[in-house]
CSV table of C-alpha atoms in Angstrom, one decimal:
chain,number,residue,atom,x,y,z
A,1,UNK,CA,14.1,18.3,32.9
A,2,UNK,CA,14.8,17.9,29.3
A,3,UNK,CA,12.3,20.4,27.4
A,4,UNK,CA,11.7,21.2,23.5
A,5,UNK,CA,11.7,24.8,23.2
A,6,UNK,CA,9.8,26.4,20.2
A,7,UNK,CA,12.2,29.0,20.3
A,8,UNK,CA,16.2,29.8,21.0
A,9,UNK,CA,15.3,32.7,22.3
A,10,UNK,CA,13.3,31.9,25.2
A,11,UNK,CA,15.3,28.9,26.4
A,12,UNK,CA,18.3,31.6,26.0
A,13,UNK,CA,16.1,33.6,28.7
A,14,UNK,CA,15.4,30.5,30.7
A,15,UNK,CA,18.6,29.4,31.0
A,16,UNK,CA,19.8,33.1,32.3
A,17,UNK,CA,16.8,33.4,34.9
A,18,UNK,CA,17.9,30.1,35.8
A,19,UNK,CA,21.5,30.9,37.1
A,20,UNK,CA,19.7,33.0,39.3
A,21,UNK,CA,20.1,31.7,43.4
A,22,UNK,CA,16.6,29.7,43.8
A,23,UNK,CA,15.3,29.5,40.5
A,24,UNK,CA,15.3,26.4,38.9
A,25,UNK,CA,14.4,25.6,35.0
A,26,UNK,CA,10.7,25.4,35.5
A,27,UNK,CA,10.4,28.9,37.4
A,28,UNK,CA,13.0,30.2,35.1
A,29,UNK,CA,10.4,29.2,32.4
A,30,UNK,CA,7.2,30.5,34.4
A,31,UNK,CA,8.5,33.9,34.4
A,32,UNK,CA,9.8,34.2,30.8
A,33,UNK,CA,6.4,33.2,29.8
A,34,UNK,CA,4.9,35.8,32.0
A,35,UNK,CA,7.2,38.2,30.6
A,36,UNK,CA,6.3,37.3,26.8
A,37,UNK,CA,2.6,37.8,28.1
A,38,UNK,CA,3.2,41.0,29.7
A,39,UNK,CA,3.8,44.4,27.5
A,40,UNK,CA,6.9,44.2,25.5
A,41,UNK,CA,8.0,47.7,27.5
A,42,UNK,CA,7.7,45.7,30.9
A,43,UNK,CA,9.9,43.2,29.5
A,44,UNK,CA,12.4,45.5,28.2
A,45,UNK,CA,12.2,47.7,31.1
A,46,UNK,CA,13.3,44.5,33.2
A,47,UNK,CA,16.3,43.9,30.8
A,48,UNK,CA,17.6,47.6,30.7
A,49,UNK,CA,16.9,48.1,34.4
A,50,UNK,CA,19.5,45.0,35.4
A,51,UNK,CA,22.0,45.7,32.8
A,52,UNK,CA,22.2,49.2,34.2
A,53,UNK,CA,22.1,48.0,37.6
A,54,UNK,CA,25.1,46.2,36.6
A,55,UNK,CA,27.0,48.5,34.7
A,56,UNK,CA,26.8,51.6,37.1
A,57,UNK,CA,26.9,50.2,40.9
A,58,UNK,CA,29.9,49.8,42.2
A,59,UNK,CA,30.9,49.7,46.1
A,60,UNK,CA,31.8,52.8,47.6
A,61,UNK,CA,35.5,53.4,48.7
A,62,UNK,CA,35.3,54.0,52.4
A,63,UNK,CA,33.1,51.7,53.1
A,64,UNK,CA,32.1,49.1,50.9
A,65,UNK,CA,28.4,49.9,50.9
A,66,UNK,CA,27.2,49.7,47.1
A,67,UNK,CA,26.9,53.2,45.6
A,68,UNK,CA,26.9,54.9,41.8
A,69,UNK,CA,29.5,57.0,43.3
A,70,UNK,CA,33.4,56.6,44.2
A,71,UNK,CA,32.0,57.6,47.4
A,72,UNK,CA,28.6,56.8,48.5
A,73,UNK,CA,25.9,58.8,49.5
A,74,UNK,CA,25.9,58.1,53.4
A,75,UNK,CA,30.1,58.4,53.5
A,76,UNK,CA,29.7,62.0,51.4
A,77,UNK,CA,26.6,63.5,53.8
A,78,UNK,CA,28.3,66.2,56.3
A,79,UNK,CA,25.5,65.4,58.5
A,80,UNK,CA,26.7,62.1,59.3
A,81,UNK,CA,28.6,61.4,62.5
A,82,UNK,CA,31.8,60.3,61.0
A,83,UNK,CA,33.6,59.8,64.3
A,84,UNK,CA,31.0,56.6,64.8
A,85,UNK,CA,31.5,53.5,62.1
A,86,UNK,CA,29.0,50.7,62.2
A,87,UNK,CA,30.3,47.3,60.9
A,88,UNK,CA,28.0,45.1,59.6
A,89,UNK,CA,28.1,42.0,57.3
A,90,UNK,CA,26.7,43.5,54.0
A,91,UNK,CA,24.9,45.7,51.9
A,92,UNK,CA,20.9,44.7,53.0
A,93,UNK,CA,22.4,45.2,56.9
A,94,UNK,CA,23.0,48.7,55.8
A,95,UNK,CA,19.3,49.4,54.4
A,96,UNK,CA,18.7,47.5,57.8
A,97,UNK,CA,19.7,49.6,60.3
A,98,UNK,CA,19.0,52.6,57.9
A,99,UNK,CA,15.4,51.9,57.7
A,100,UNK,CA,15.6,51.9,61.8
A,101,UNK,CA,15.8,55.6,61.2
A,102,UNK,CA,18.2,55.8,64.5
A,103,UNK,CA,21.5,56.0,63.2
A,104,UNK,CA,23.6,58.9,62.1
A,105,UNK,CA,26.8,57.9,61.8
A,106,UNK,CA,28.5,56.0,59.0
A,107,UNK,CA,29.3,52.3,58.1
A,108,UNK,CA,31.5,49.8,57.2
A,109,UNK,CA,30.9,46.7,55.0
A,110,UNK,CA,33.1,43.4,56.2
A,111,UNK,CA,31.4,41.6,53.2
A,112,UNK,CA,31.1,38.3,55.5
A,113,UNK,CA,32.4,37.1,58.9
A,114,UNK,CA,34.8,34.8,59.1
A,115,UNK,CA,34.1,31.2,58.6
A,116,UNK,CA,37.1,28.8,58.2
A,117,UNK,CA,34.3,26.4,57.2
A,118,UNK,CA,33.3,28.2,54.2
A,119,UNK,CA,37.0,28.8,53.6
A,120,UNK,CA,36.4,32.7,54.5
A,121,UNK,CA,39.2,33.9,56.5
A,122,UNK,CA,39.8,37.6,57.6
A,123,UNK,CA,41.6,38.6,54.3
A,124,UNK,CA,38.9,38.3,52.4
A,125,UNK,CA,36.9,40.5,54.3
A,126,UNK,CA,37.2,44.2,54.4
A,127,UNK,CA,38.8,43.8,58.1
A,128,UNK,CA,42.3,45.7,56.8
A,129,UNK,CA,40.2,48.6,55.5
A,130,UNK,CA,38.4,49.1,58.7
A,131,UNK,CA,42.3,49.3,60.9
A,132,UNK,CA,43.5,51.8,58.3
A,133,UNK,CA,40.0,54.1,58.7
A,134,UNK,CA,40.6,53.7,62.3
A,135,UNK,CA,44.4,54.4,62.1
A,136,UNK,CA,43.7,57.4,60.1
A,137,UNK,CA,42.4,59.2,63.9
A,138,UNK,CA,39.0,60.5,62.7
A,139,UNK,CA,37.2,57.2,64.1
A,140,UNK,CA,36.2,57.6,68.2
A,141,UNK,CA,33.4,54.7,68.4
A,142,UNK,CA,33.2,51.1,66.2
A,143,UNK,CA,30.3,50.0,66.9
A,144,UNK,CA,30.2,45.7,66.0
A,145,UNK,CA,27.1,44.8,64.3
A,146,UNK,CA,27.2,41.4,63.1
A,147,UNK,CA,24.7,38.5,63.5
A,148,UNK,CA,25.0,37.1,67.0
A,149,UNK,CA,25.9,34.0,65.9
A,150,UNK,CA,29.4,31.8,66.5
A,151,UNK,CA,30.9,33.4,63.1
A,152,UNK,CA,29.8,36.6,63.9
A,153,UNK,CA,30.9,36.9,67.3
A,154,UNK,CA,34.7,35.3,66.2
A,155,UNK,CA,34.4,38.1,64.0
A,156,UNK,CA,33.6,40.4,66.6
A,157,UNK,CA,36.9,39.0,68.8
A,158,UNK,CA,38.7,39.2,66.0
A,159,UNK,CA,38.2,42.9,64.8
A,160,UNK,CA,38.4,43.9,68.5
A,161,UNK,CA,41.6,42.4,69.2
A,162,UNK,CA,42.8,44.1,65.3
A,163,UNK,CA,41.9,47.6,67.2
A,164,UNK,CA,43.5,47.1,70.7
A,165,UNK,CA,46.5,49.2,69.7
A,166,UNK,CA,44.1,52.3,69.3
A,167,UNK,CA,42.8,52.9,73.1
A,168,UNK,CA,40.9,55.8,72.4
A,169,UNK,CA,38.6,54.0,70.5
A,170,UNK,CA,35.3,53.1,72.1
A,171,UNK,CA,34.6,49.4,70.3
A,172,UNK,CA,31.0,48.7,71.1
A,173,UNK,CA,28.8,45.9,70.3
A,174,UNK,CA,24.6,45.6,69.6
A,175,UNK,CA,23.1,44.8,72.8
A,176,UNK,CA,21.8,41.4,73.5
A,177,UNK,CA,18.0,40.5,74.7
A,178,UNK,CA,14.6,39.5,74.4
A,179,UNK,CA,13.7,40.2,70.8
A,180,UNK,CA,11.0,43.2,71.2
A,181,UNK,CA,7.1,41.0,70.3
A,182,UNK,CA,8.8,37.8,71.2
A,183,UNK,CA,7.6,35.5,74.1
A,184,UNK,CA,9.9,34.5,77.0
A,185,UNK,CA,8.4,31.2,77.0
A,186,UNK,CA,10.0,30.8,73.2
A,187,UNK,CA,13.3,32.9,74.2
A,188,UNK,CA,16.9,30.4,74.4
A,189,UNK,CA,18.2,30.6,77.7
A,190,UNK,CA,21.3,32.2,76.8
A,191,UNK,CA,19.8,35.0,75.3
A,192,UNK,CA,17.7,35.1,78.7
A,193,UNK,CA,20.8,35.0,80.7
A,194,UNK,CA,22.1,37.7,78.3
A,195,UNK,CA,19.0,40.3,78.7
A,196,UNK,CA,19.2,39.6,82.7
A,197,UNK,CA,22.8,40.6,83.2
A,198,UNK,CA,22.3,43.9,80.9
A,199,UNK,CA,18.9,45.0,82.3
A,200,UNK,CA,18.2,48.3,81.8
A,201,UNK,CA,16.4,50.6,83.9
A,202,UNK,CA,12.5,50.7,83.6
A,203,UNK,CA,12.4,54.5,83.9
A,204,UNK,CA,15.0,55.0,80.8
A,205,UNK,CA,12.2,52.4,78.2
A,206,UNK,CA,9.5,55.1,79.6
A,207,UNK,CA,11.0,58.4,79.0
A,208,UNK,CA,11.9,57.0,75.0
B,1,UNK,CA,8.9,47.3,53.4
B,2,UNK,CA,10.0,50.6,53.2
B,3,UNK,CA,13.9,50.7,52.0
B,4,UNK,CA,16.4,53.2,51.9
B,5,UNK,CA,18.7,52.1,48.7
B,6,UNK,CA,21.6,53.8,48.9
B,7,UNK,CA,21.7,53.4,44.6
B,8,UNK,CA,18.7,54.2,42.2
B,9,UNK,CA,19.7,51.9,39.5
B,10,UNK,CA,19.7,49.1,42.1
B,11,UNK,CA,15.9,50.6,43.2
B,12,UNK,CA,14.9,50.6,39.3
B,13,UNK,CA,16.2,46.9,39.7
B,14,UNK,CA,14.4,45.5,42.6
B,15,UNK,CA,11.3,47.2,41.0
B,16,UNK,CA,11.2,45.8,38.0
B,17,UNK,CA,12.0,42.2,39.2
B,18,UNK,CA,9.6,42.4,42.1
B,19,UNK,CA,6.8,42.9,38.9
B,20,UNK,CA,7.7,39.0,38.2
B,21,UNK,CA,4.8,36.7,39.6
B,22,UNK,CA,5.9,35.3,42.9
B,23,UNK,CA,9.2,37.3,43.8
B,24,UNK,CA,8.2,39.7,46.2
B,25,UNK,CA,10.5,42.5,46.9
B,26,UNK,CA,12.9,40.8,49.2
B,27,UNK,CA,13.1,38.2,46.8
B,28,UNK,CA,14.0,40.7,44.0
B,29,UNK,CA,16.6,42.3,46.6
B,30,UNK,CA,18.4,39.0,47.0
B,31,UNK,CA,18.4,38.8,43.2
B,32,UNK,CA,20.0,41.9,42.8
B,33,UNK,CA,22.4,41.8,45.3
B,34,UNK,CA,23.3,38.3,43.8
B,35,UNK,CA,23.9,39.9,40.3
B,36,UNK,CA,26.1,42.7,41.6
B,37,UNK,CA,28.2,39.7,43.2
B,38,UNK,CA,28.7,38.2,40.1
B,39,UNK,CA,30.5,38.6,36.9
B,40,UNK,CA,29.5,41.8,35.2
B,41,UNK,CA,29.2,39.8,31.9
B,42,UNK,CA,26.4,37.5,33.5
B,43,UNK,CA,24.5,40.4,34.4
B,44,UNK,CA,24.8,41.6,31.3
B,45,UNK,CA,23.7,38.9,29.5
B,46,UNK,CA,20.3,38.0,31.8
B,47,UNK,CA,19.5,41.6,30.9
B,48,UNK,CA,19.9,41.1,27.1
B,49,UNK,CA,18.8,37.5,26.9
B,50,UNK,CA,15.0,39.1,28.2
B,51,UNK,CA,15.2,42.1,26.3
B,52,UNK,CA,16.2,40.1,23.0
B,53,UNK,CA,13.4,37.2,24.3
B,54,UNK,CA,10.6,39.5,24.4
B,55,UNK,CA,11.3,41.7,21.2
B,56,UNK,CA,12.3,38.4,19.5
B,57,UNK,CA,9.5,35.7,20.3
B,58,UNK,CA,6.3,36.1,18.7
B,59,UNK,CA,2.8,33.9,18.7
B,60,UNK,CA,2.6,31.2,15.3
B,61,UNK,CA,-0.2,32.8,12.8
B,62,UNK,CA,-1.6,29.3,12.7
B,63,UNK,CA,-1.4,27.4,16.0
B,64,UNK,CA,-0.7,30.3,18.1
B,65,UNK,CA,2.5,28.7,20.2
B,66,UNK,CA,5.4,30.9,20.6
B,67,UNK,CA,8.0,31.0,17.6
B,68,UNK,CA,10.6,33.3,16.4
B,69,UNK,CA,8.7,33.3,12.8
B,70,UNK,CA,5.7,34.1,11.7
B,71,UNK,CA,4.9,29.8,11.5
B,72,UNK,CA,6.1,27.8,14.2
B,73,UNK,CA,9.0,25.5,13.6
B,74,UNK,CA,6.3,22.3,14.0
B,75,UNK,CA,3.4,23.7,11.9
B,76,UNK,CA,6.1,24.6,9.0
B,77,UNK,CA,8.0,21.2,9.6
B,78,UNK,CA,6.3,18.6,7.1
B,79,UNK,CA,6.8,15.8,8.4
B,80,UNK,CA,4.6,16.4,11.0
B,81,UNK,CA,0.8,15.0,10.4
B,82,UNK,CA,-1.5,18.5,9.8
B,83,UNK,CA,-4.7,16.8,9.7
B,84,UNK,CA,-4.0,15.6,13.4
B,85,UNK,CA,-4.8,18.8,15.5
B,86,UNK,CA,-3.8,18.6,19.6
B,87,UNK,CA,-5.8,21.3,21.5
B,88,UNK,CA,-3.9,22.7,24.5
B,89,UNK,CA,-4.3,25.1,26.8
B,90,UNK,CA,-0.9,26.8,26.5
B,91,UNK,CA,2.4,26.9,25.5
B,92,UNK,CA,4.1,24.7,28.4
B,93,UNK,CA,1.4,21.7,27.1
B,94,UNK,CA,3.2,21.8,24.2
B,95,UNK,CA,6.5,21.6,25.5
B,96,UNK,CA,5.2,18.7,27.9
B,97,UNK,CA,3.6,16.9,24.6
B,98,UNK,CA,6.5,17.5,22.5
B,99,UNK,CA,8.7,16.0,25.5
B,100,UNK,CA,6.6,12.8,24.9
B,101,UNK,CA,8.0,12.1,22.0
B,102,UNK,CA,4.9,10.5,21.1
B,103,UNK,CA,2.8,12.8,19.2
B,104,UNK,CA,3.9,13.5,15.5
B,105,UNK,CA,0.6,15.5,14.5
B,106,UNK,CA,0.5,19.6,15.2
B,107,UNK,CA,-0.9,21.9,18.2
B,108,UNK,CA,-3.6,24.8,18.2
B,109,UNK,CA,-2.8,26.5,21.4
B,110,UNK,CA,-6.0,28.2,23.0
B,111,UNK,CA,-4.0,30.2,25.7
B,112,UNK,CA,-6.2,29.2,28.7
B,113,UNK,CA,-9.5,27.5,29.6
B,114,UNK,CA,-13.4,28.7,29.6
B,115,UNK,CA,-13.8,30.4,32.9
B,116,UNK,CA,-16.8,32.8,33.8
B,117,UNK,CA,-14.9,32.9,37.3
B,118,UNK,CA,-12.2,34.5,35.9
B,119,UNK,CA,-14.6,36.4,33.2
B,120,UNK,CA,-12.7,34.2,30.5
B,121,UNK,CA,-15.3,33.1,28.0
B,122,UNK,CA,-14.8,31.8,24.6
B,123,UNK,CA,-13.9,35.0,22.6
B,124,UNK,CA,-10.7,35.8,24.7
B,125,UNK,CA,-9.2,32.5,23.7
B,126,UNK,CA,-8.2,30.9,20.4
B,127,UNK,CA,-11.0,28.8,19.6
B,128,UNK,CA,-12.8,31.1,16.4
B,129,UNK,CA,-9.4,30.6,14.8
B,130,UNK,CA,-9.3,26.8,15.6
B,131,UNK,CA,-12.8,26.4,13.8
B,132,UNK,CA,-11.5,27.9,10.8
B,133,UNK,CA,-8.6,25.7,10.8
B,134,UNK,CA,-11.1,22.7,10.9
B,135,UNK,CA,-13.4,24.8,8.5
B,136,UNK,CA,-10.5,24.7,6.1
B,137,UNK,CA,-10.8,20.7,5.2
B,138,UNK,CA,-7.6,19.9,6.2
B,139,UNK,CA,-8.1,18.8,9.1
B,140,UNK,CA,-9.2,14.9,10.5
B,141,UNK,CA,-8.5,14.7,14.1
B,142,UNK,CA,-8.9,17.1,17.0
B,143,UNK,CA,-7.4,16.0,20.2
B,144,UNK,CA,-8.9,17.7,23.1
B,145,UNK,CA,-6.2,18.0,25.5
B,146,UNK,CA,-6.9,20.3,28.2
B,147,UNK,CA,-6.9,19.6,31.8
B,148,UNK,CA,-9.3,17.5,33.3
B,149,UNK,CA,-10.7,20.3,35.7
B,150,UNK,CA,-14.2,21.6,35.5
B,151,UNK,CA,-13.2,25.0,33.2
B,152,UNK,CA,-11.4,21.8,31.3
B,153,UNK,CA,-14.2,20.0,30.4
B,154,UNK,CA,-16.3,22.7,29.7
B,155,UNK,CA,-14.4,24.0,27.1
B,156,UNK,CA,-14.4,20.5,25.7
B,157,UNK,CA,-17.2,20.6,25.5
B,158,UNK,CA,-18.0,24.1,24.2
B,159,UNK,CA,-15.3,23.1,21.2
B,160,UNK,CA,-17.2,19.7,20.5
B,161,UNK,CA,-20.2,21.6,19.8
B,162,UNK,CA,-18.6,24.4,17.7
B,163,UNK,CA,-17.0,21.4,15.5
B,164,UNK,CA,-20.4,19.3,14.9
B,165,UNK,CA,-21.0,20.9,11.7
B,166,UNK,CA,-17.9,19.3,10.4
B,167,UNK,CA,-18.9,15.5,11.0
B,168,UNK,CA,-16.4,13.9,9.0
B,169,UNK,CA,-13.8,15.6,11.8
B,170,UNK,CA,-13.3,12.5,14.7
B,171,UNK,CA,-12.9,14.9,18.3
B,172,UNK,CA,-10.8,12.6,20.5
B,173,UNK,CA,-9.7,13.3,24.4
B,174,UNK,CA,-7.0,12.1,26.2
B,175,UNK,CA,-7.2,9.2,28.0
B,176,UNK,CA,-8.5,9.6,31.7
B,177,UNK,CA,-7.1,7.0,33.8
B,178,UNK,CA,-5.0,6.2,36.7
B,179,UNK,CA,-1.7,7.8,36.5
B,180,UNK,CA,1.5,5.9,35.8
B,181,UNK,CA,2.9,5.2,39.2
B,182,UNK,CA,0.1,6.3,41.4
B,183,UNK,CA,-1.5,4.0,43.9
B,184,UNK,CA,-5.4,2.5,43.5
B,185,UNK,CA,-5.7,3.4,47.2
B,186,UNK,CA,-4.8,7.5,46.7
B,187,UNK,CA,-6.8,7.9,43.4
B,188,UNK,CA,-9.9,9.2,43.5
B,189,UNK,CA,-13.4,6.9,42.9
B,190,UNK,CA,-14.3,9.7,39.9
B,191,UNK,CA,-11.1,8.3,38.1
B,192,UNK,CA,-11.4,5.2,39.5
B,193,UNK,CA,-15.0,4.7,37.5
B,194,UNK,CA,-13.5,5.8,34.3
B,195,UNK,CA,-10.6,4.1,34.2
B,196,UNK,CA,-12.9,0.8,34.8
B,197,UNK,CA,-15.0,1.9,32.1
B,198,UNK,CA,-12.3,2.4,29.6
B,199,UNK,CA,-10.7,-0.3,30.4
B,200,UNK,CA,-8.3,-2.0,27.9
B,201,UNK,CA,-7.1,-4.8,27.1
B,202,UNK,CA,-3.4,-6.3,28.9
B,203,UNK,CA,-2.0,-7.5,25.9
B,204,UNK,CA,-2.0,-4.5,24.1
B,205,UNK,CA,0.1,-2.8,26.9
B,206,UNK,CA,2.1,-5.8,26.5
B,207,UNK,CA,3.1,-5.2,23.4
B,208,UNK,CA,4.2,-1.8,23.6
């Protein structure tokens, strides 16, 4: 879509909006237009607010989770379990499990699974960083919290045969079932397999 | 949703984008996290390109599209017809007209339709300001091109009568017809009728 802009300006801001992941040109135009409507302090607001998004995050240096901090908020909190590292795939898993309110211990960010399909192999994950934390001694449960999917669960295998060499490690994974509010009729039979083989007793889903 | 963000900046962030129509704040999530992936420099830039944008772009004194001057680049350009006046509804029609490249004559922008739905009525848009324009004596032709909805054709309507005084002034509308490409058997009998009635003749689309 070819289009005459009045003005250099807004196709500047169009053409930005537009890099963004799932906003094409005419979006990218529908919300430069809303923001020329709105008050010129919403507009600048929006501006300011992502350029110092982008100048002060950076990823925390234990573990990878984004933070304004060389150490980020959950990694620095004493009251954090730090004996007990949950690895997940990124950033949003964190706010994920966070907003569970049912974890207090502390995280590590792979950044991905590996996918020799997408060309990601373990290098380019933070997979090295997660041996040397547990290398260091303080670590006493990993627990693997990746997408049960084929890439996730290679990922799994992989990082658990990484930390064989550190037996007094407890490596634990997210249990497998029914999702809670979904149907059996519309559960896969593997995940029904799964949730039959780890049943859990009644009496323990009562006393919670 | 309820999210614990482990940086304010990137809460300030996903605020401010989640204000943009249509990106809820999962949406505005993914856009953040997508601009922390990338180059700081792009980040940078989407912020400035809307902050420069909406401090930059103003409305034309004369036909009210956007511009970066107090006249439009079309209503100052002289080659264009000024006694050929296109009313449009807002500043995309004239981006969709101008991509045309069949309309040499100038805009007056009205910046919506005639809605007592919407409690719009005739003094929120620019239709005083279009009056004076044909008022003024410059003007020969006004081209009613809004959309061929009901709050469309009533503010034809309401503009045809506000022009009678000035009889010399021909009020035109766009052509309603069966669109390029569509098939008789999905368009509807309304536009059906008219395009019967207005019918013209084959060898003047001929020669074209």
């Amino acid at each position: 879509m070819q289009q005459e802009f009045a003005s250099r300006l807004l196709e500047e801001a169009v053409t930005e909006l537009s890099r963004l992941p799932g906003i094409g040109r005419k979006t990218a135009l529908r919300l430069a237009l809303h923001i020329l409507r709105a008050d010129e302090s919403a507009g600048t607001a929006l501006g300011q607010a992502i350029i110092n998004m982008r100048k002060g995050v950076r990823y925390c240096g234990v573990c990878h989770n984004i933070s304004e901090t060389d150490v980020c908020p959950i990694c620095a909190d004493s009251r954090r379990d730090r004996s007990c590292v949950c690895v997940v795939e990124n950033v949003k898993d964190v706010m994920s499990f966070e907003n569970t309110g049912q974890y207090t211990g502390v995280y590590h960010v792979l950044g991905g699974v590996i996918s020799p399909m997408d060309g990601i192999g373990p290098d380019v994950l933070e997979i090295n960083s997660l041996v040397e934390r547990v290398a260091a001694g303080e670590v006493k449960e990993v627990i693997l919290a990746l997408s049960a999917t084929m890439e996730g669960e290679t990922t799994n295998y992989y990082i658990y045969r990484r930390l064989a060499p550190y037996t007094d490690v407890r490596i634990t994974q997210l249990a497998r079932g029914v999702s809670v509010g979904n149907e059996i009729e519309h559960t896969d039979e593997i995940t029904l397999g799964r949730s039959l083989l780890n049943r859990t007793l009644f009496a323990d889903s009562i006393k919670r």
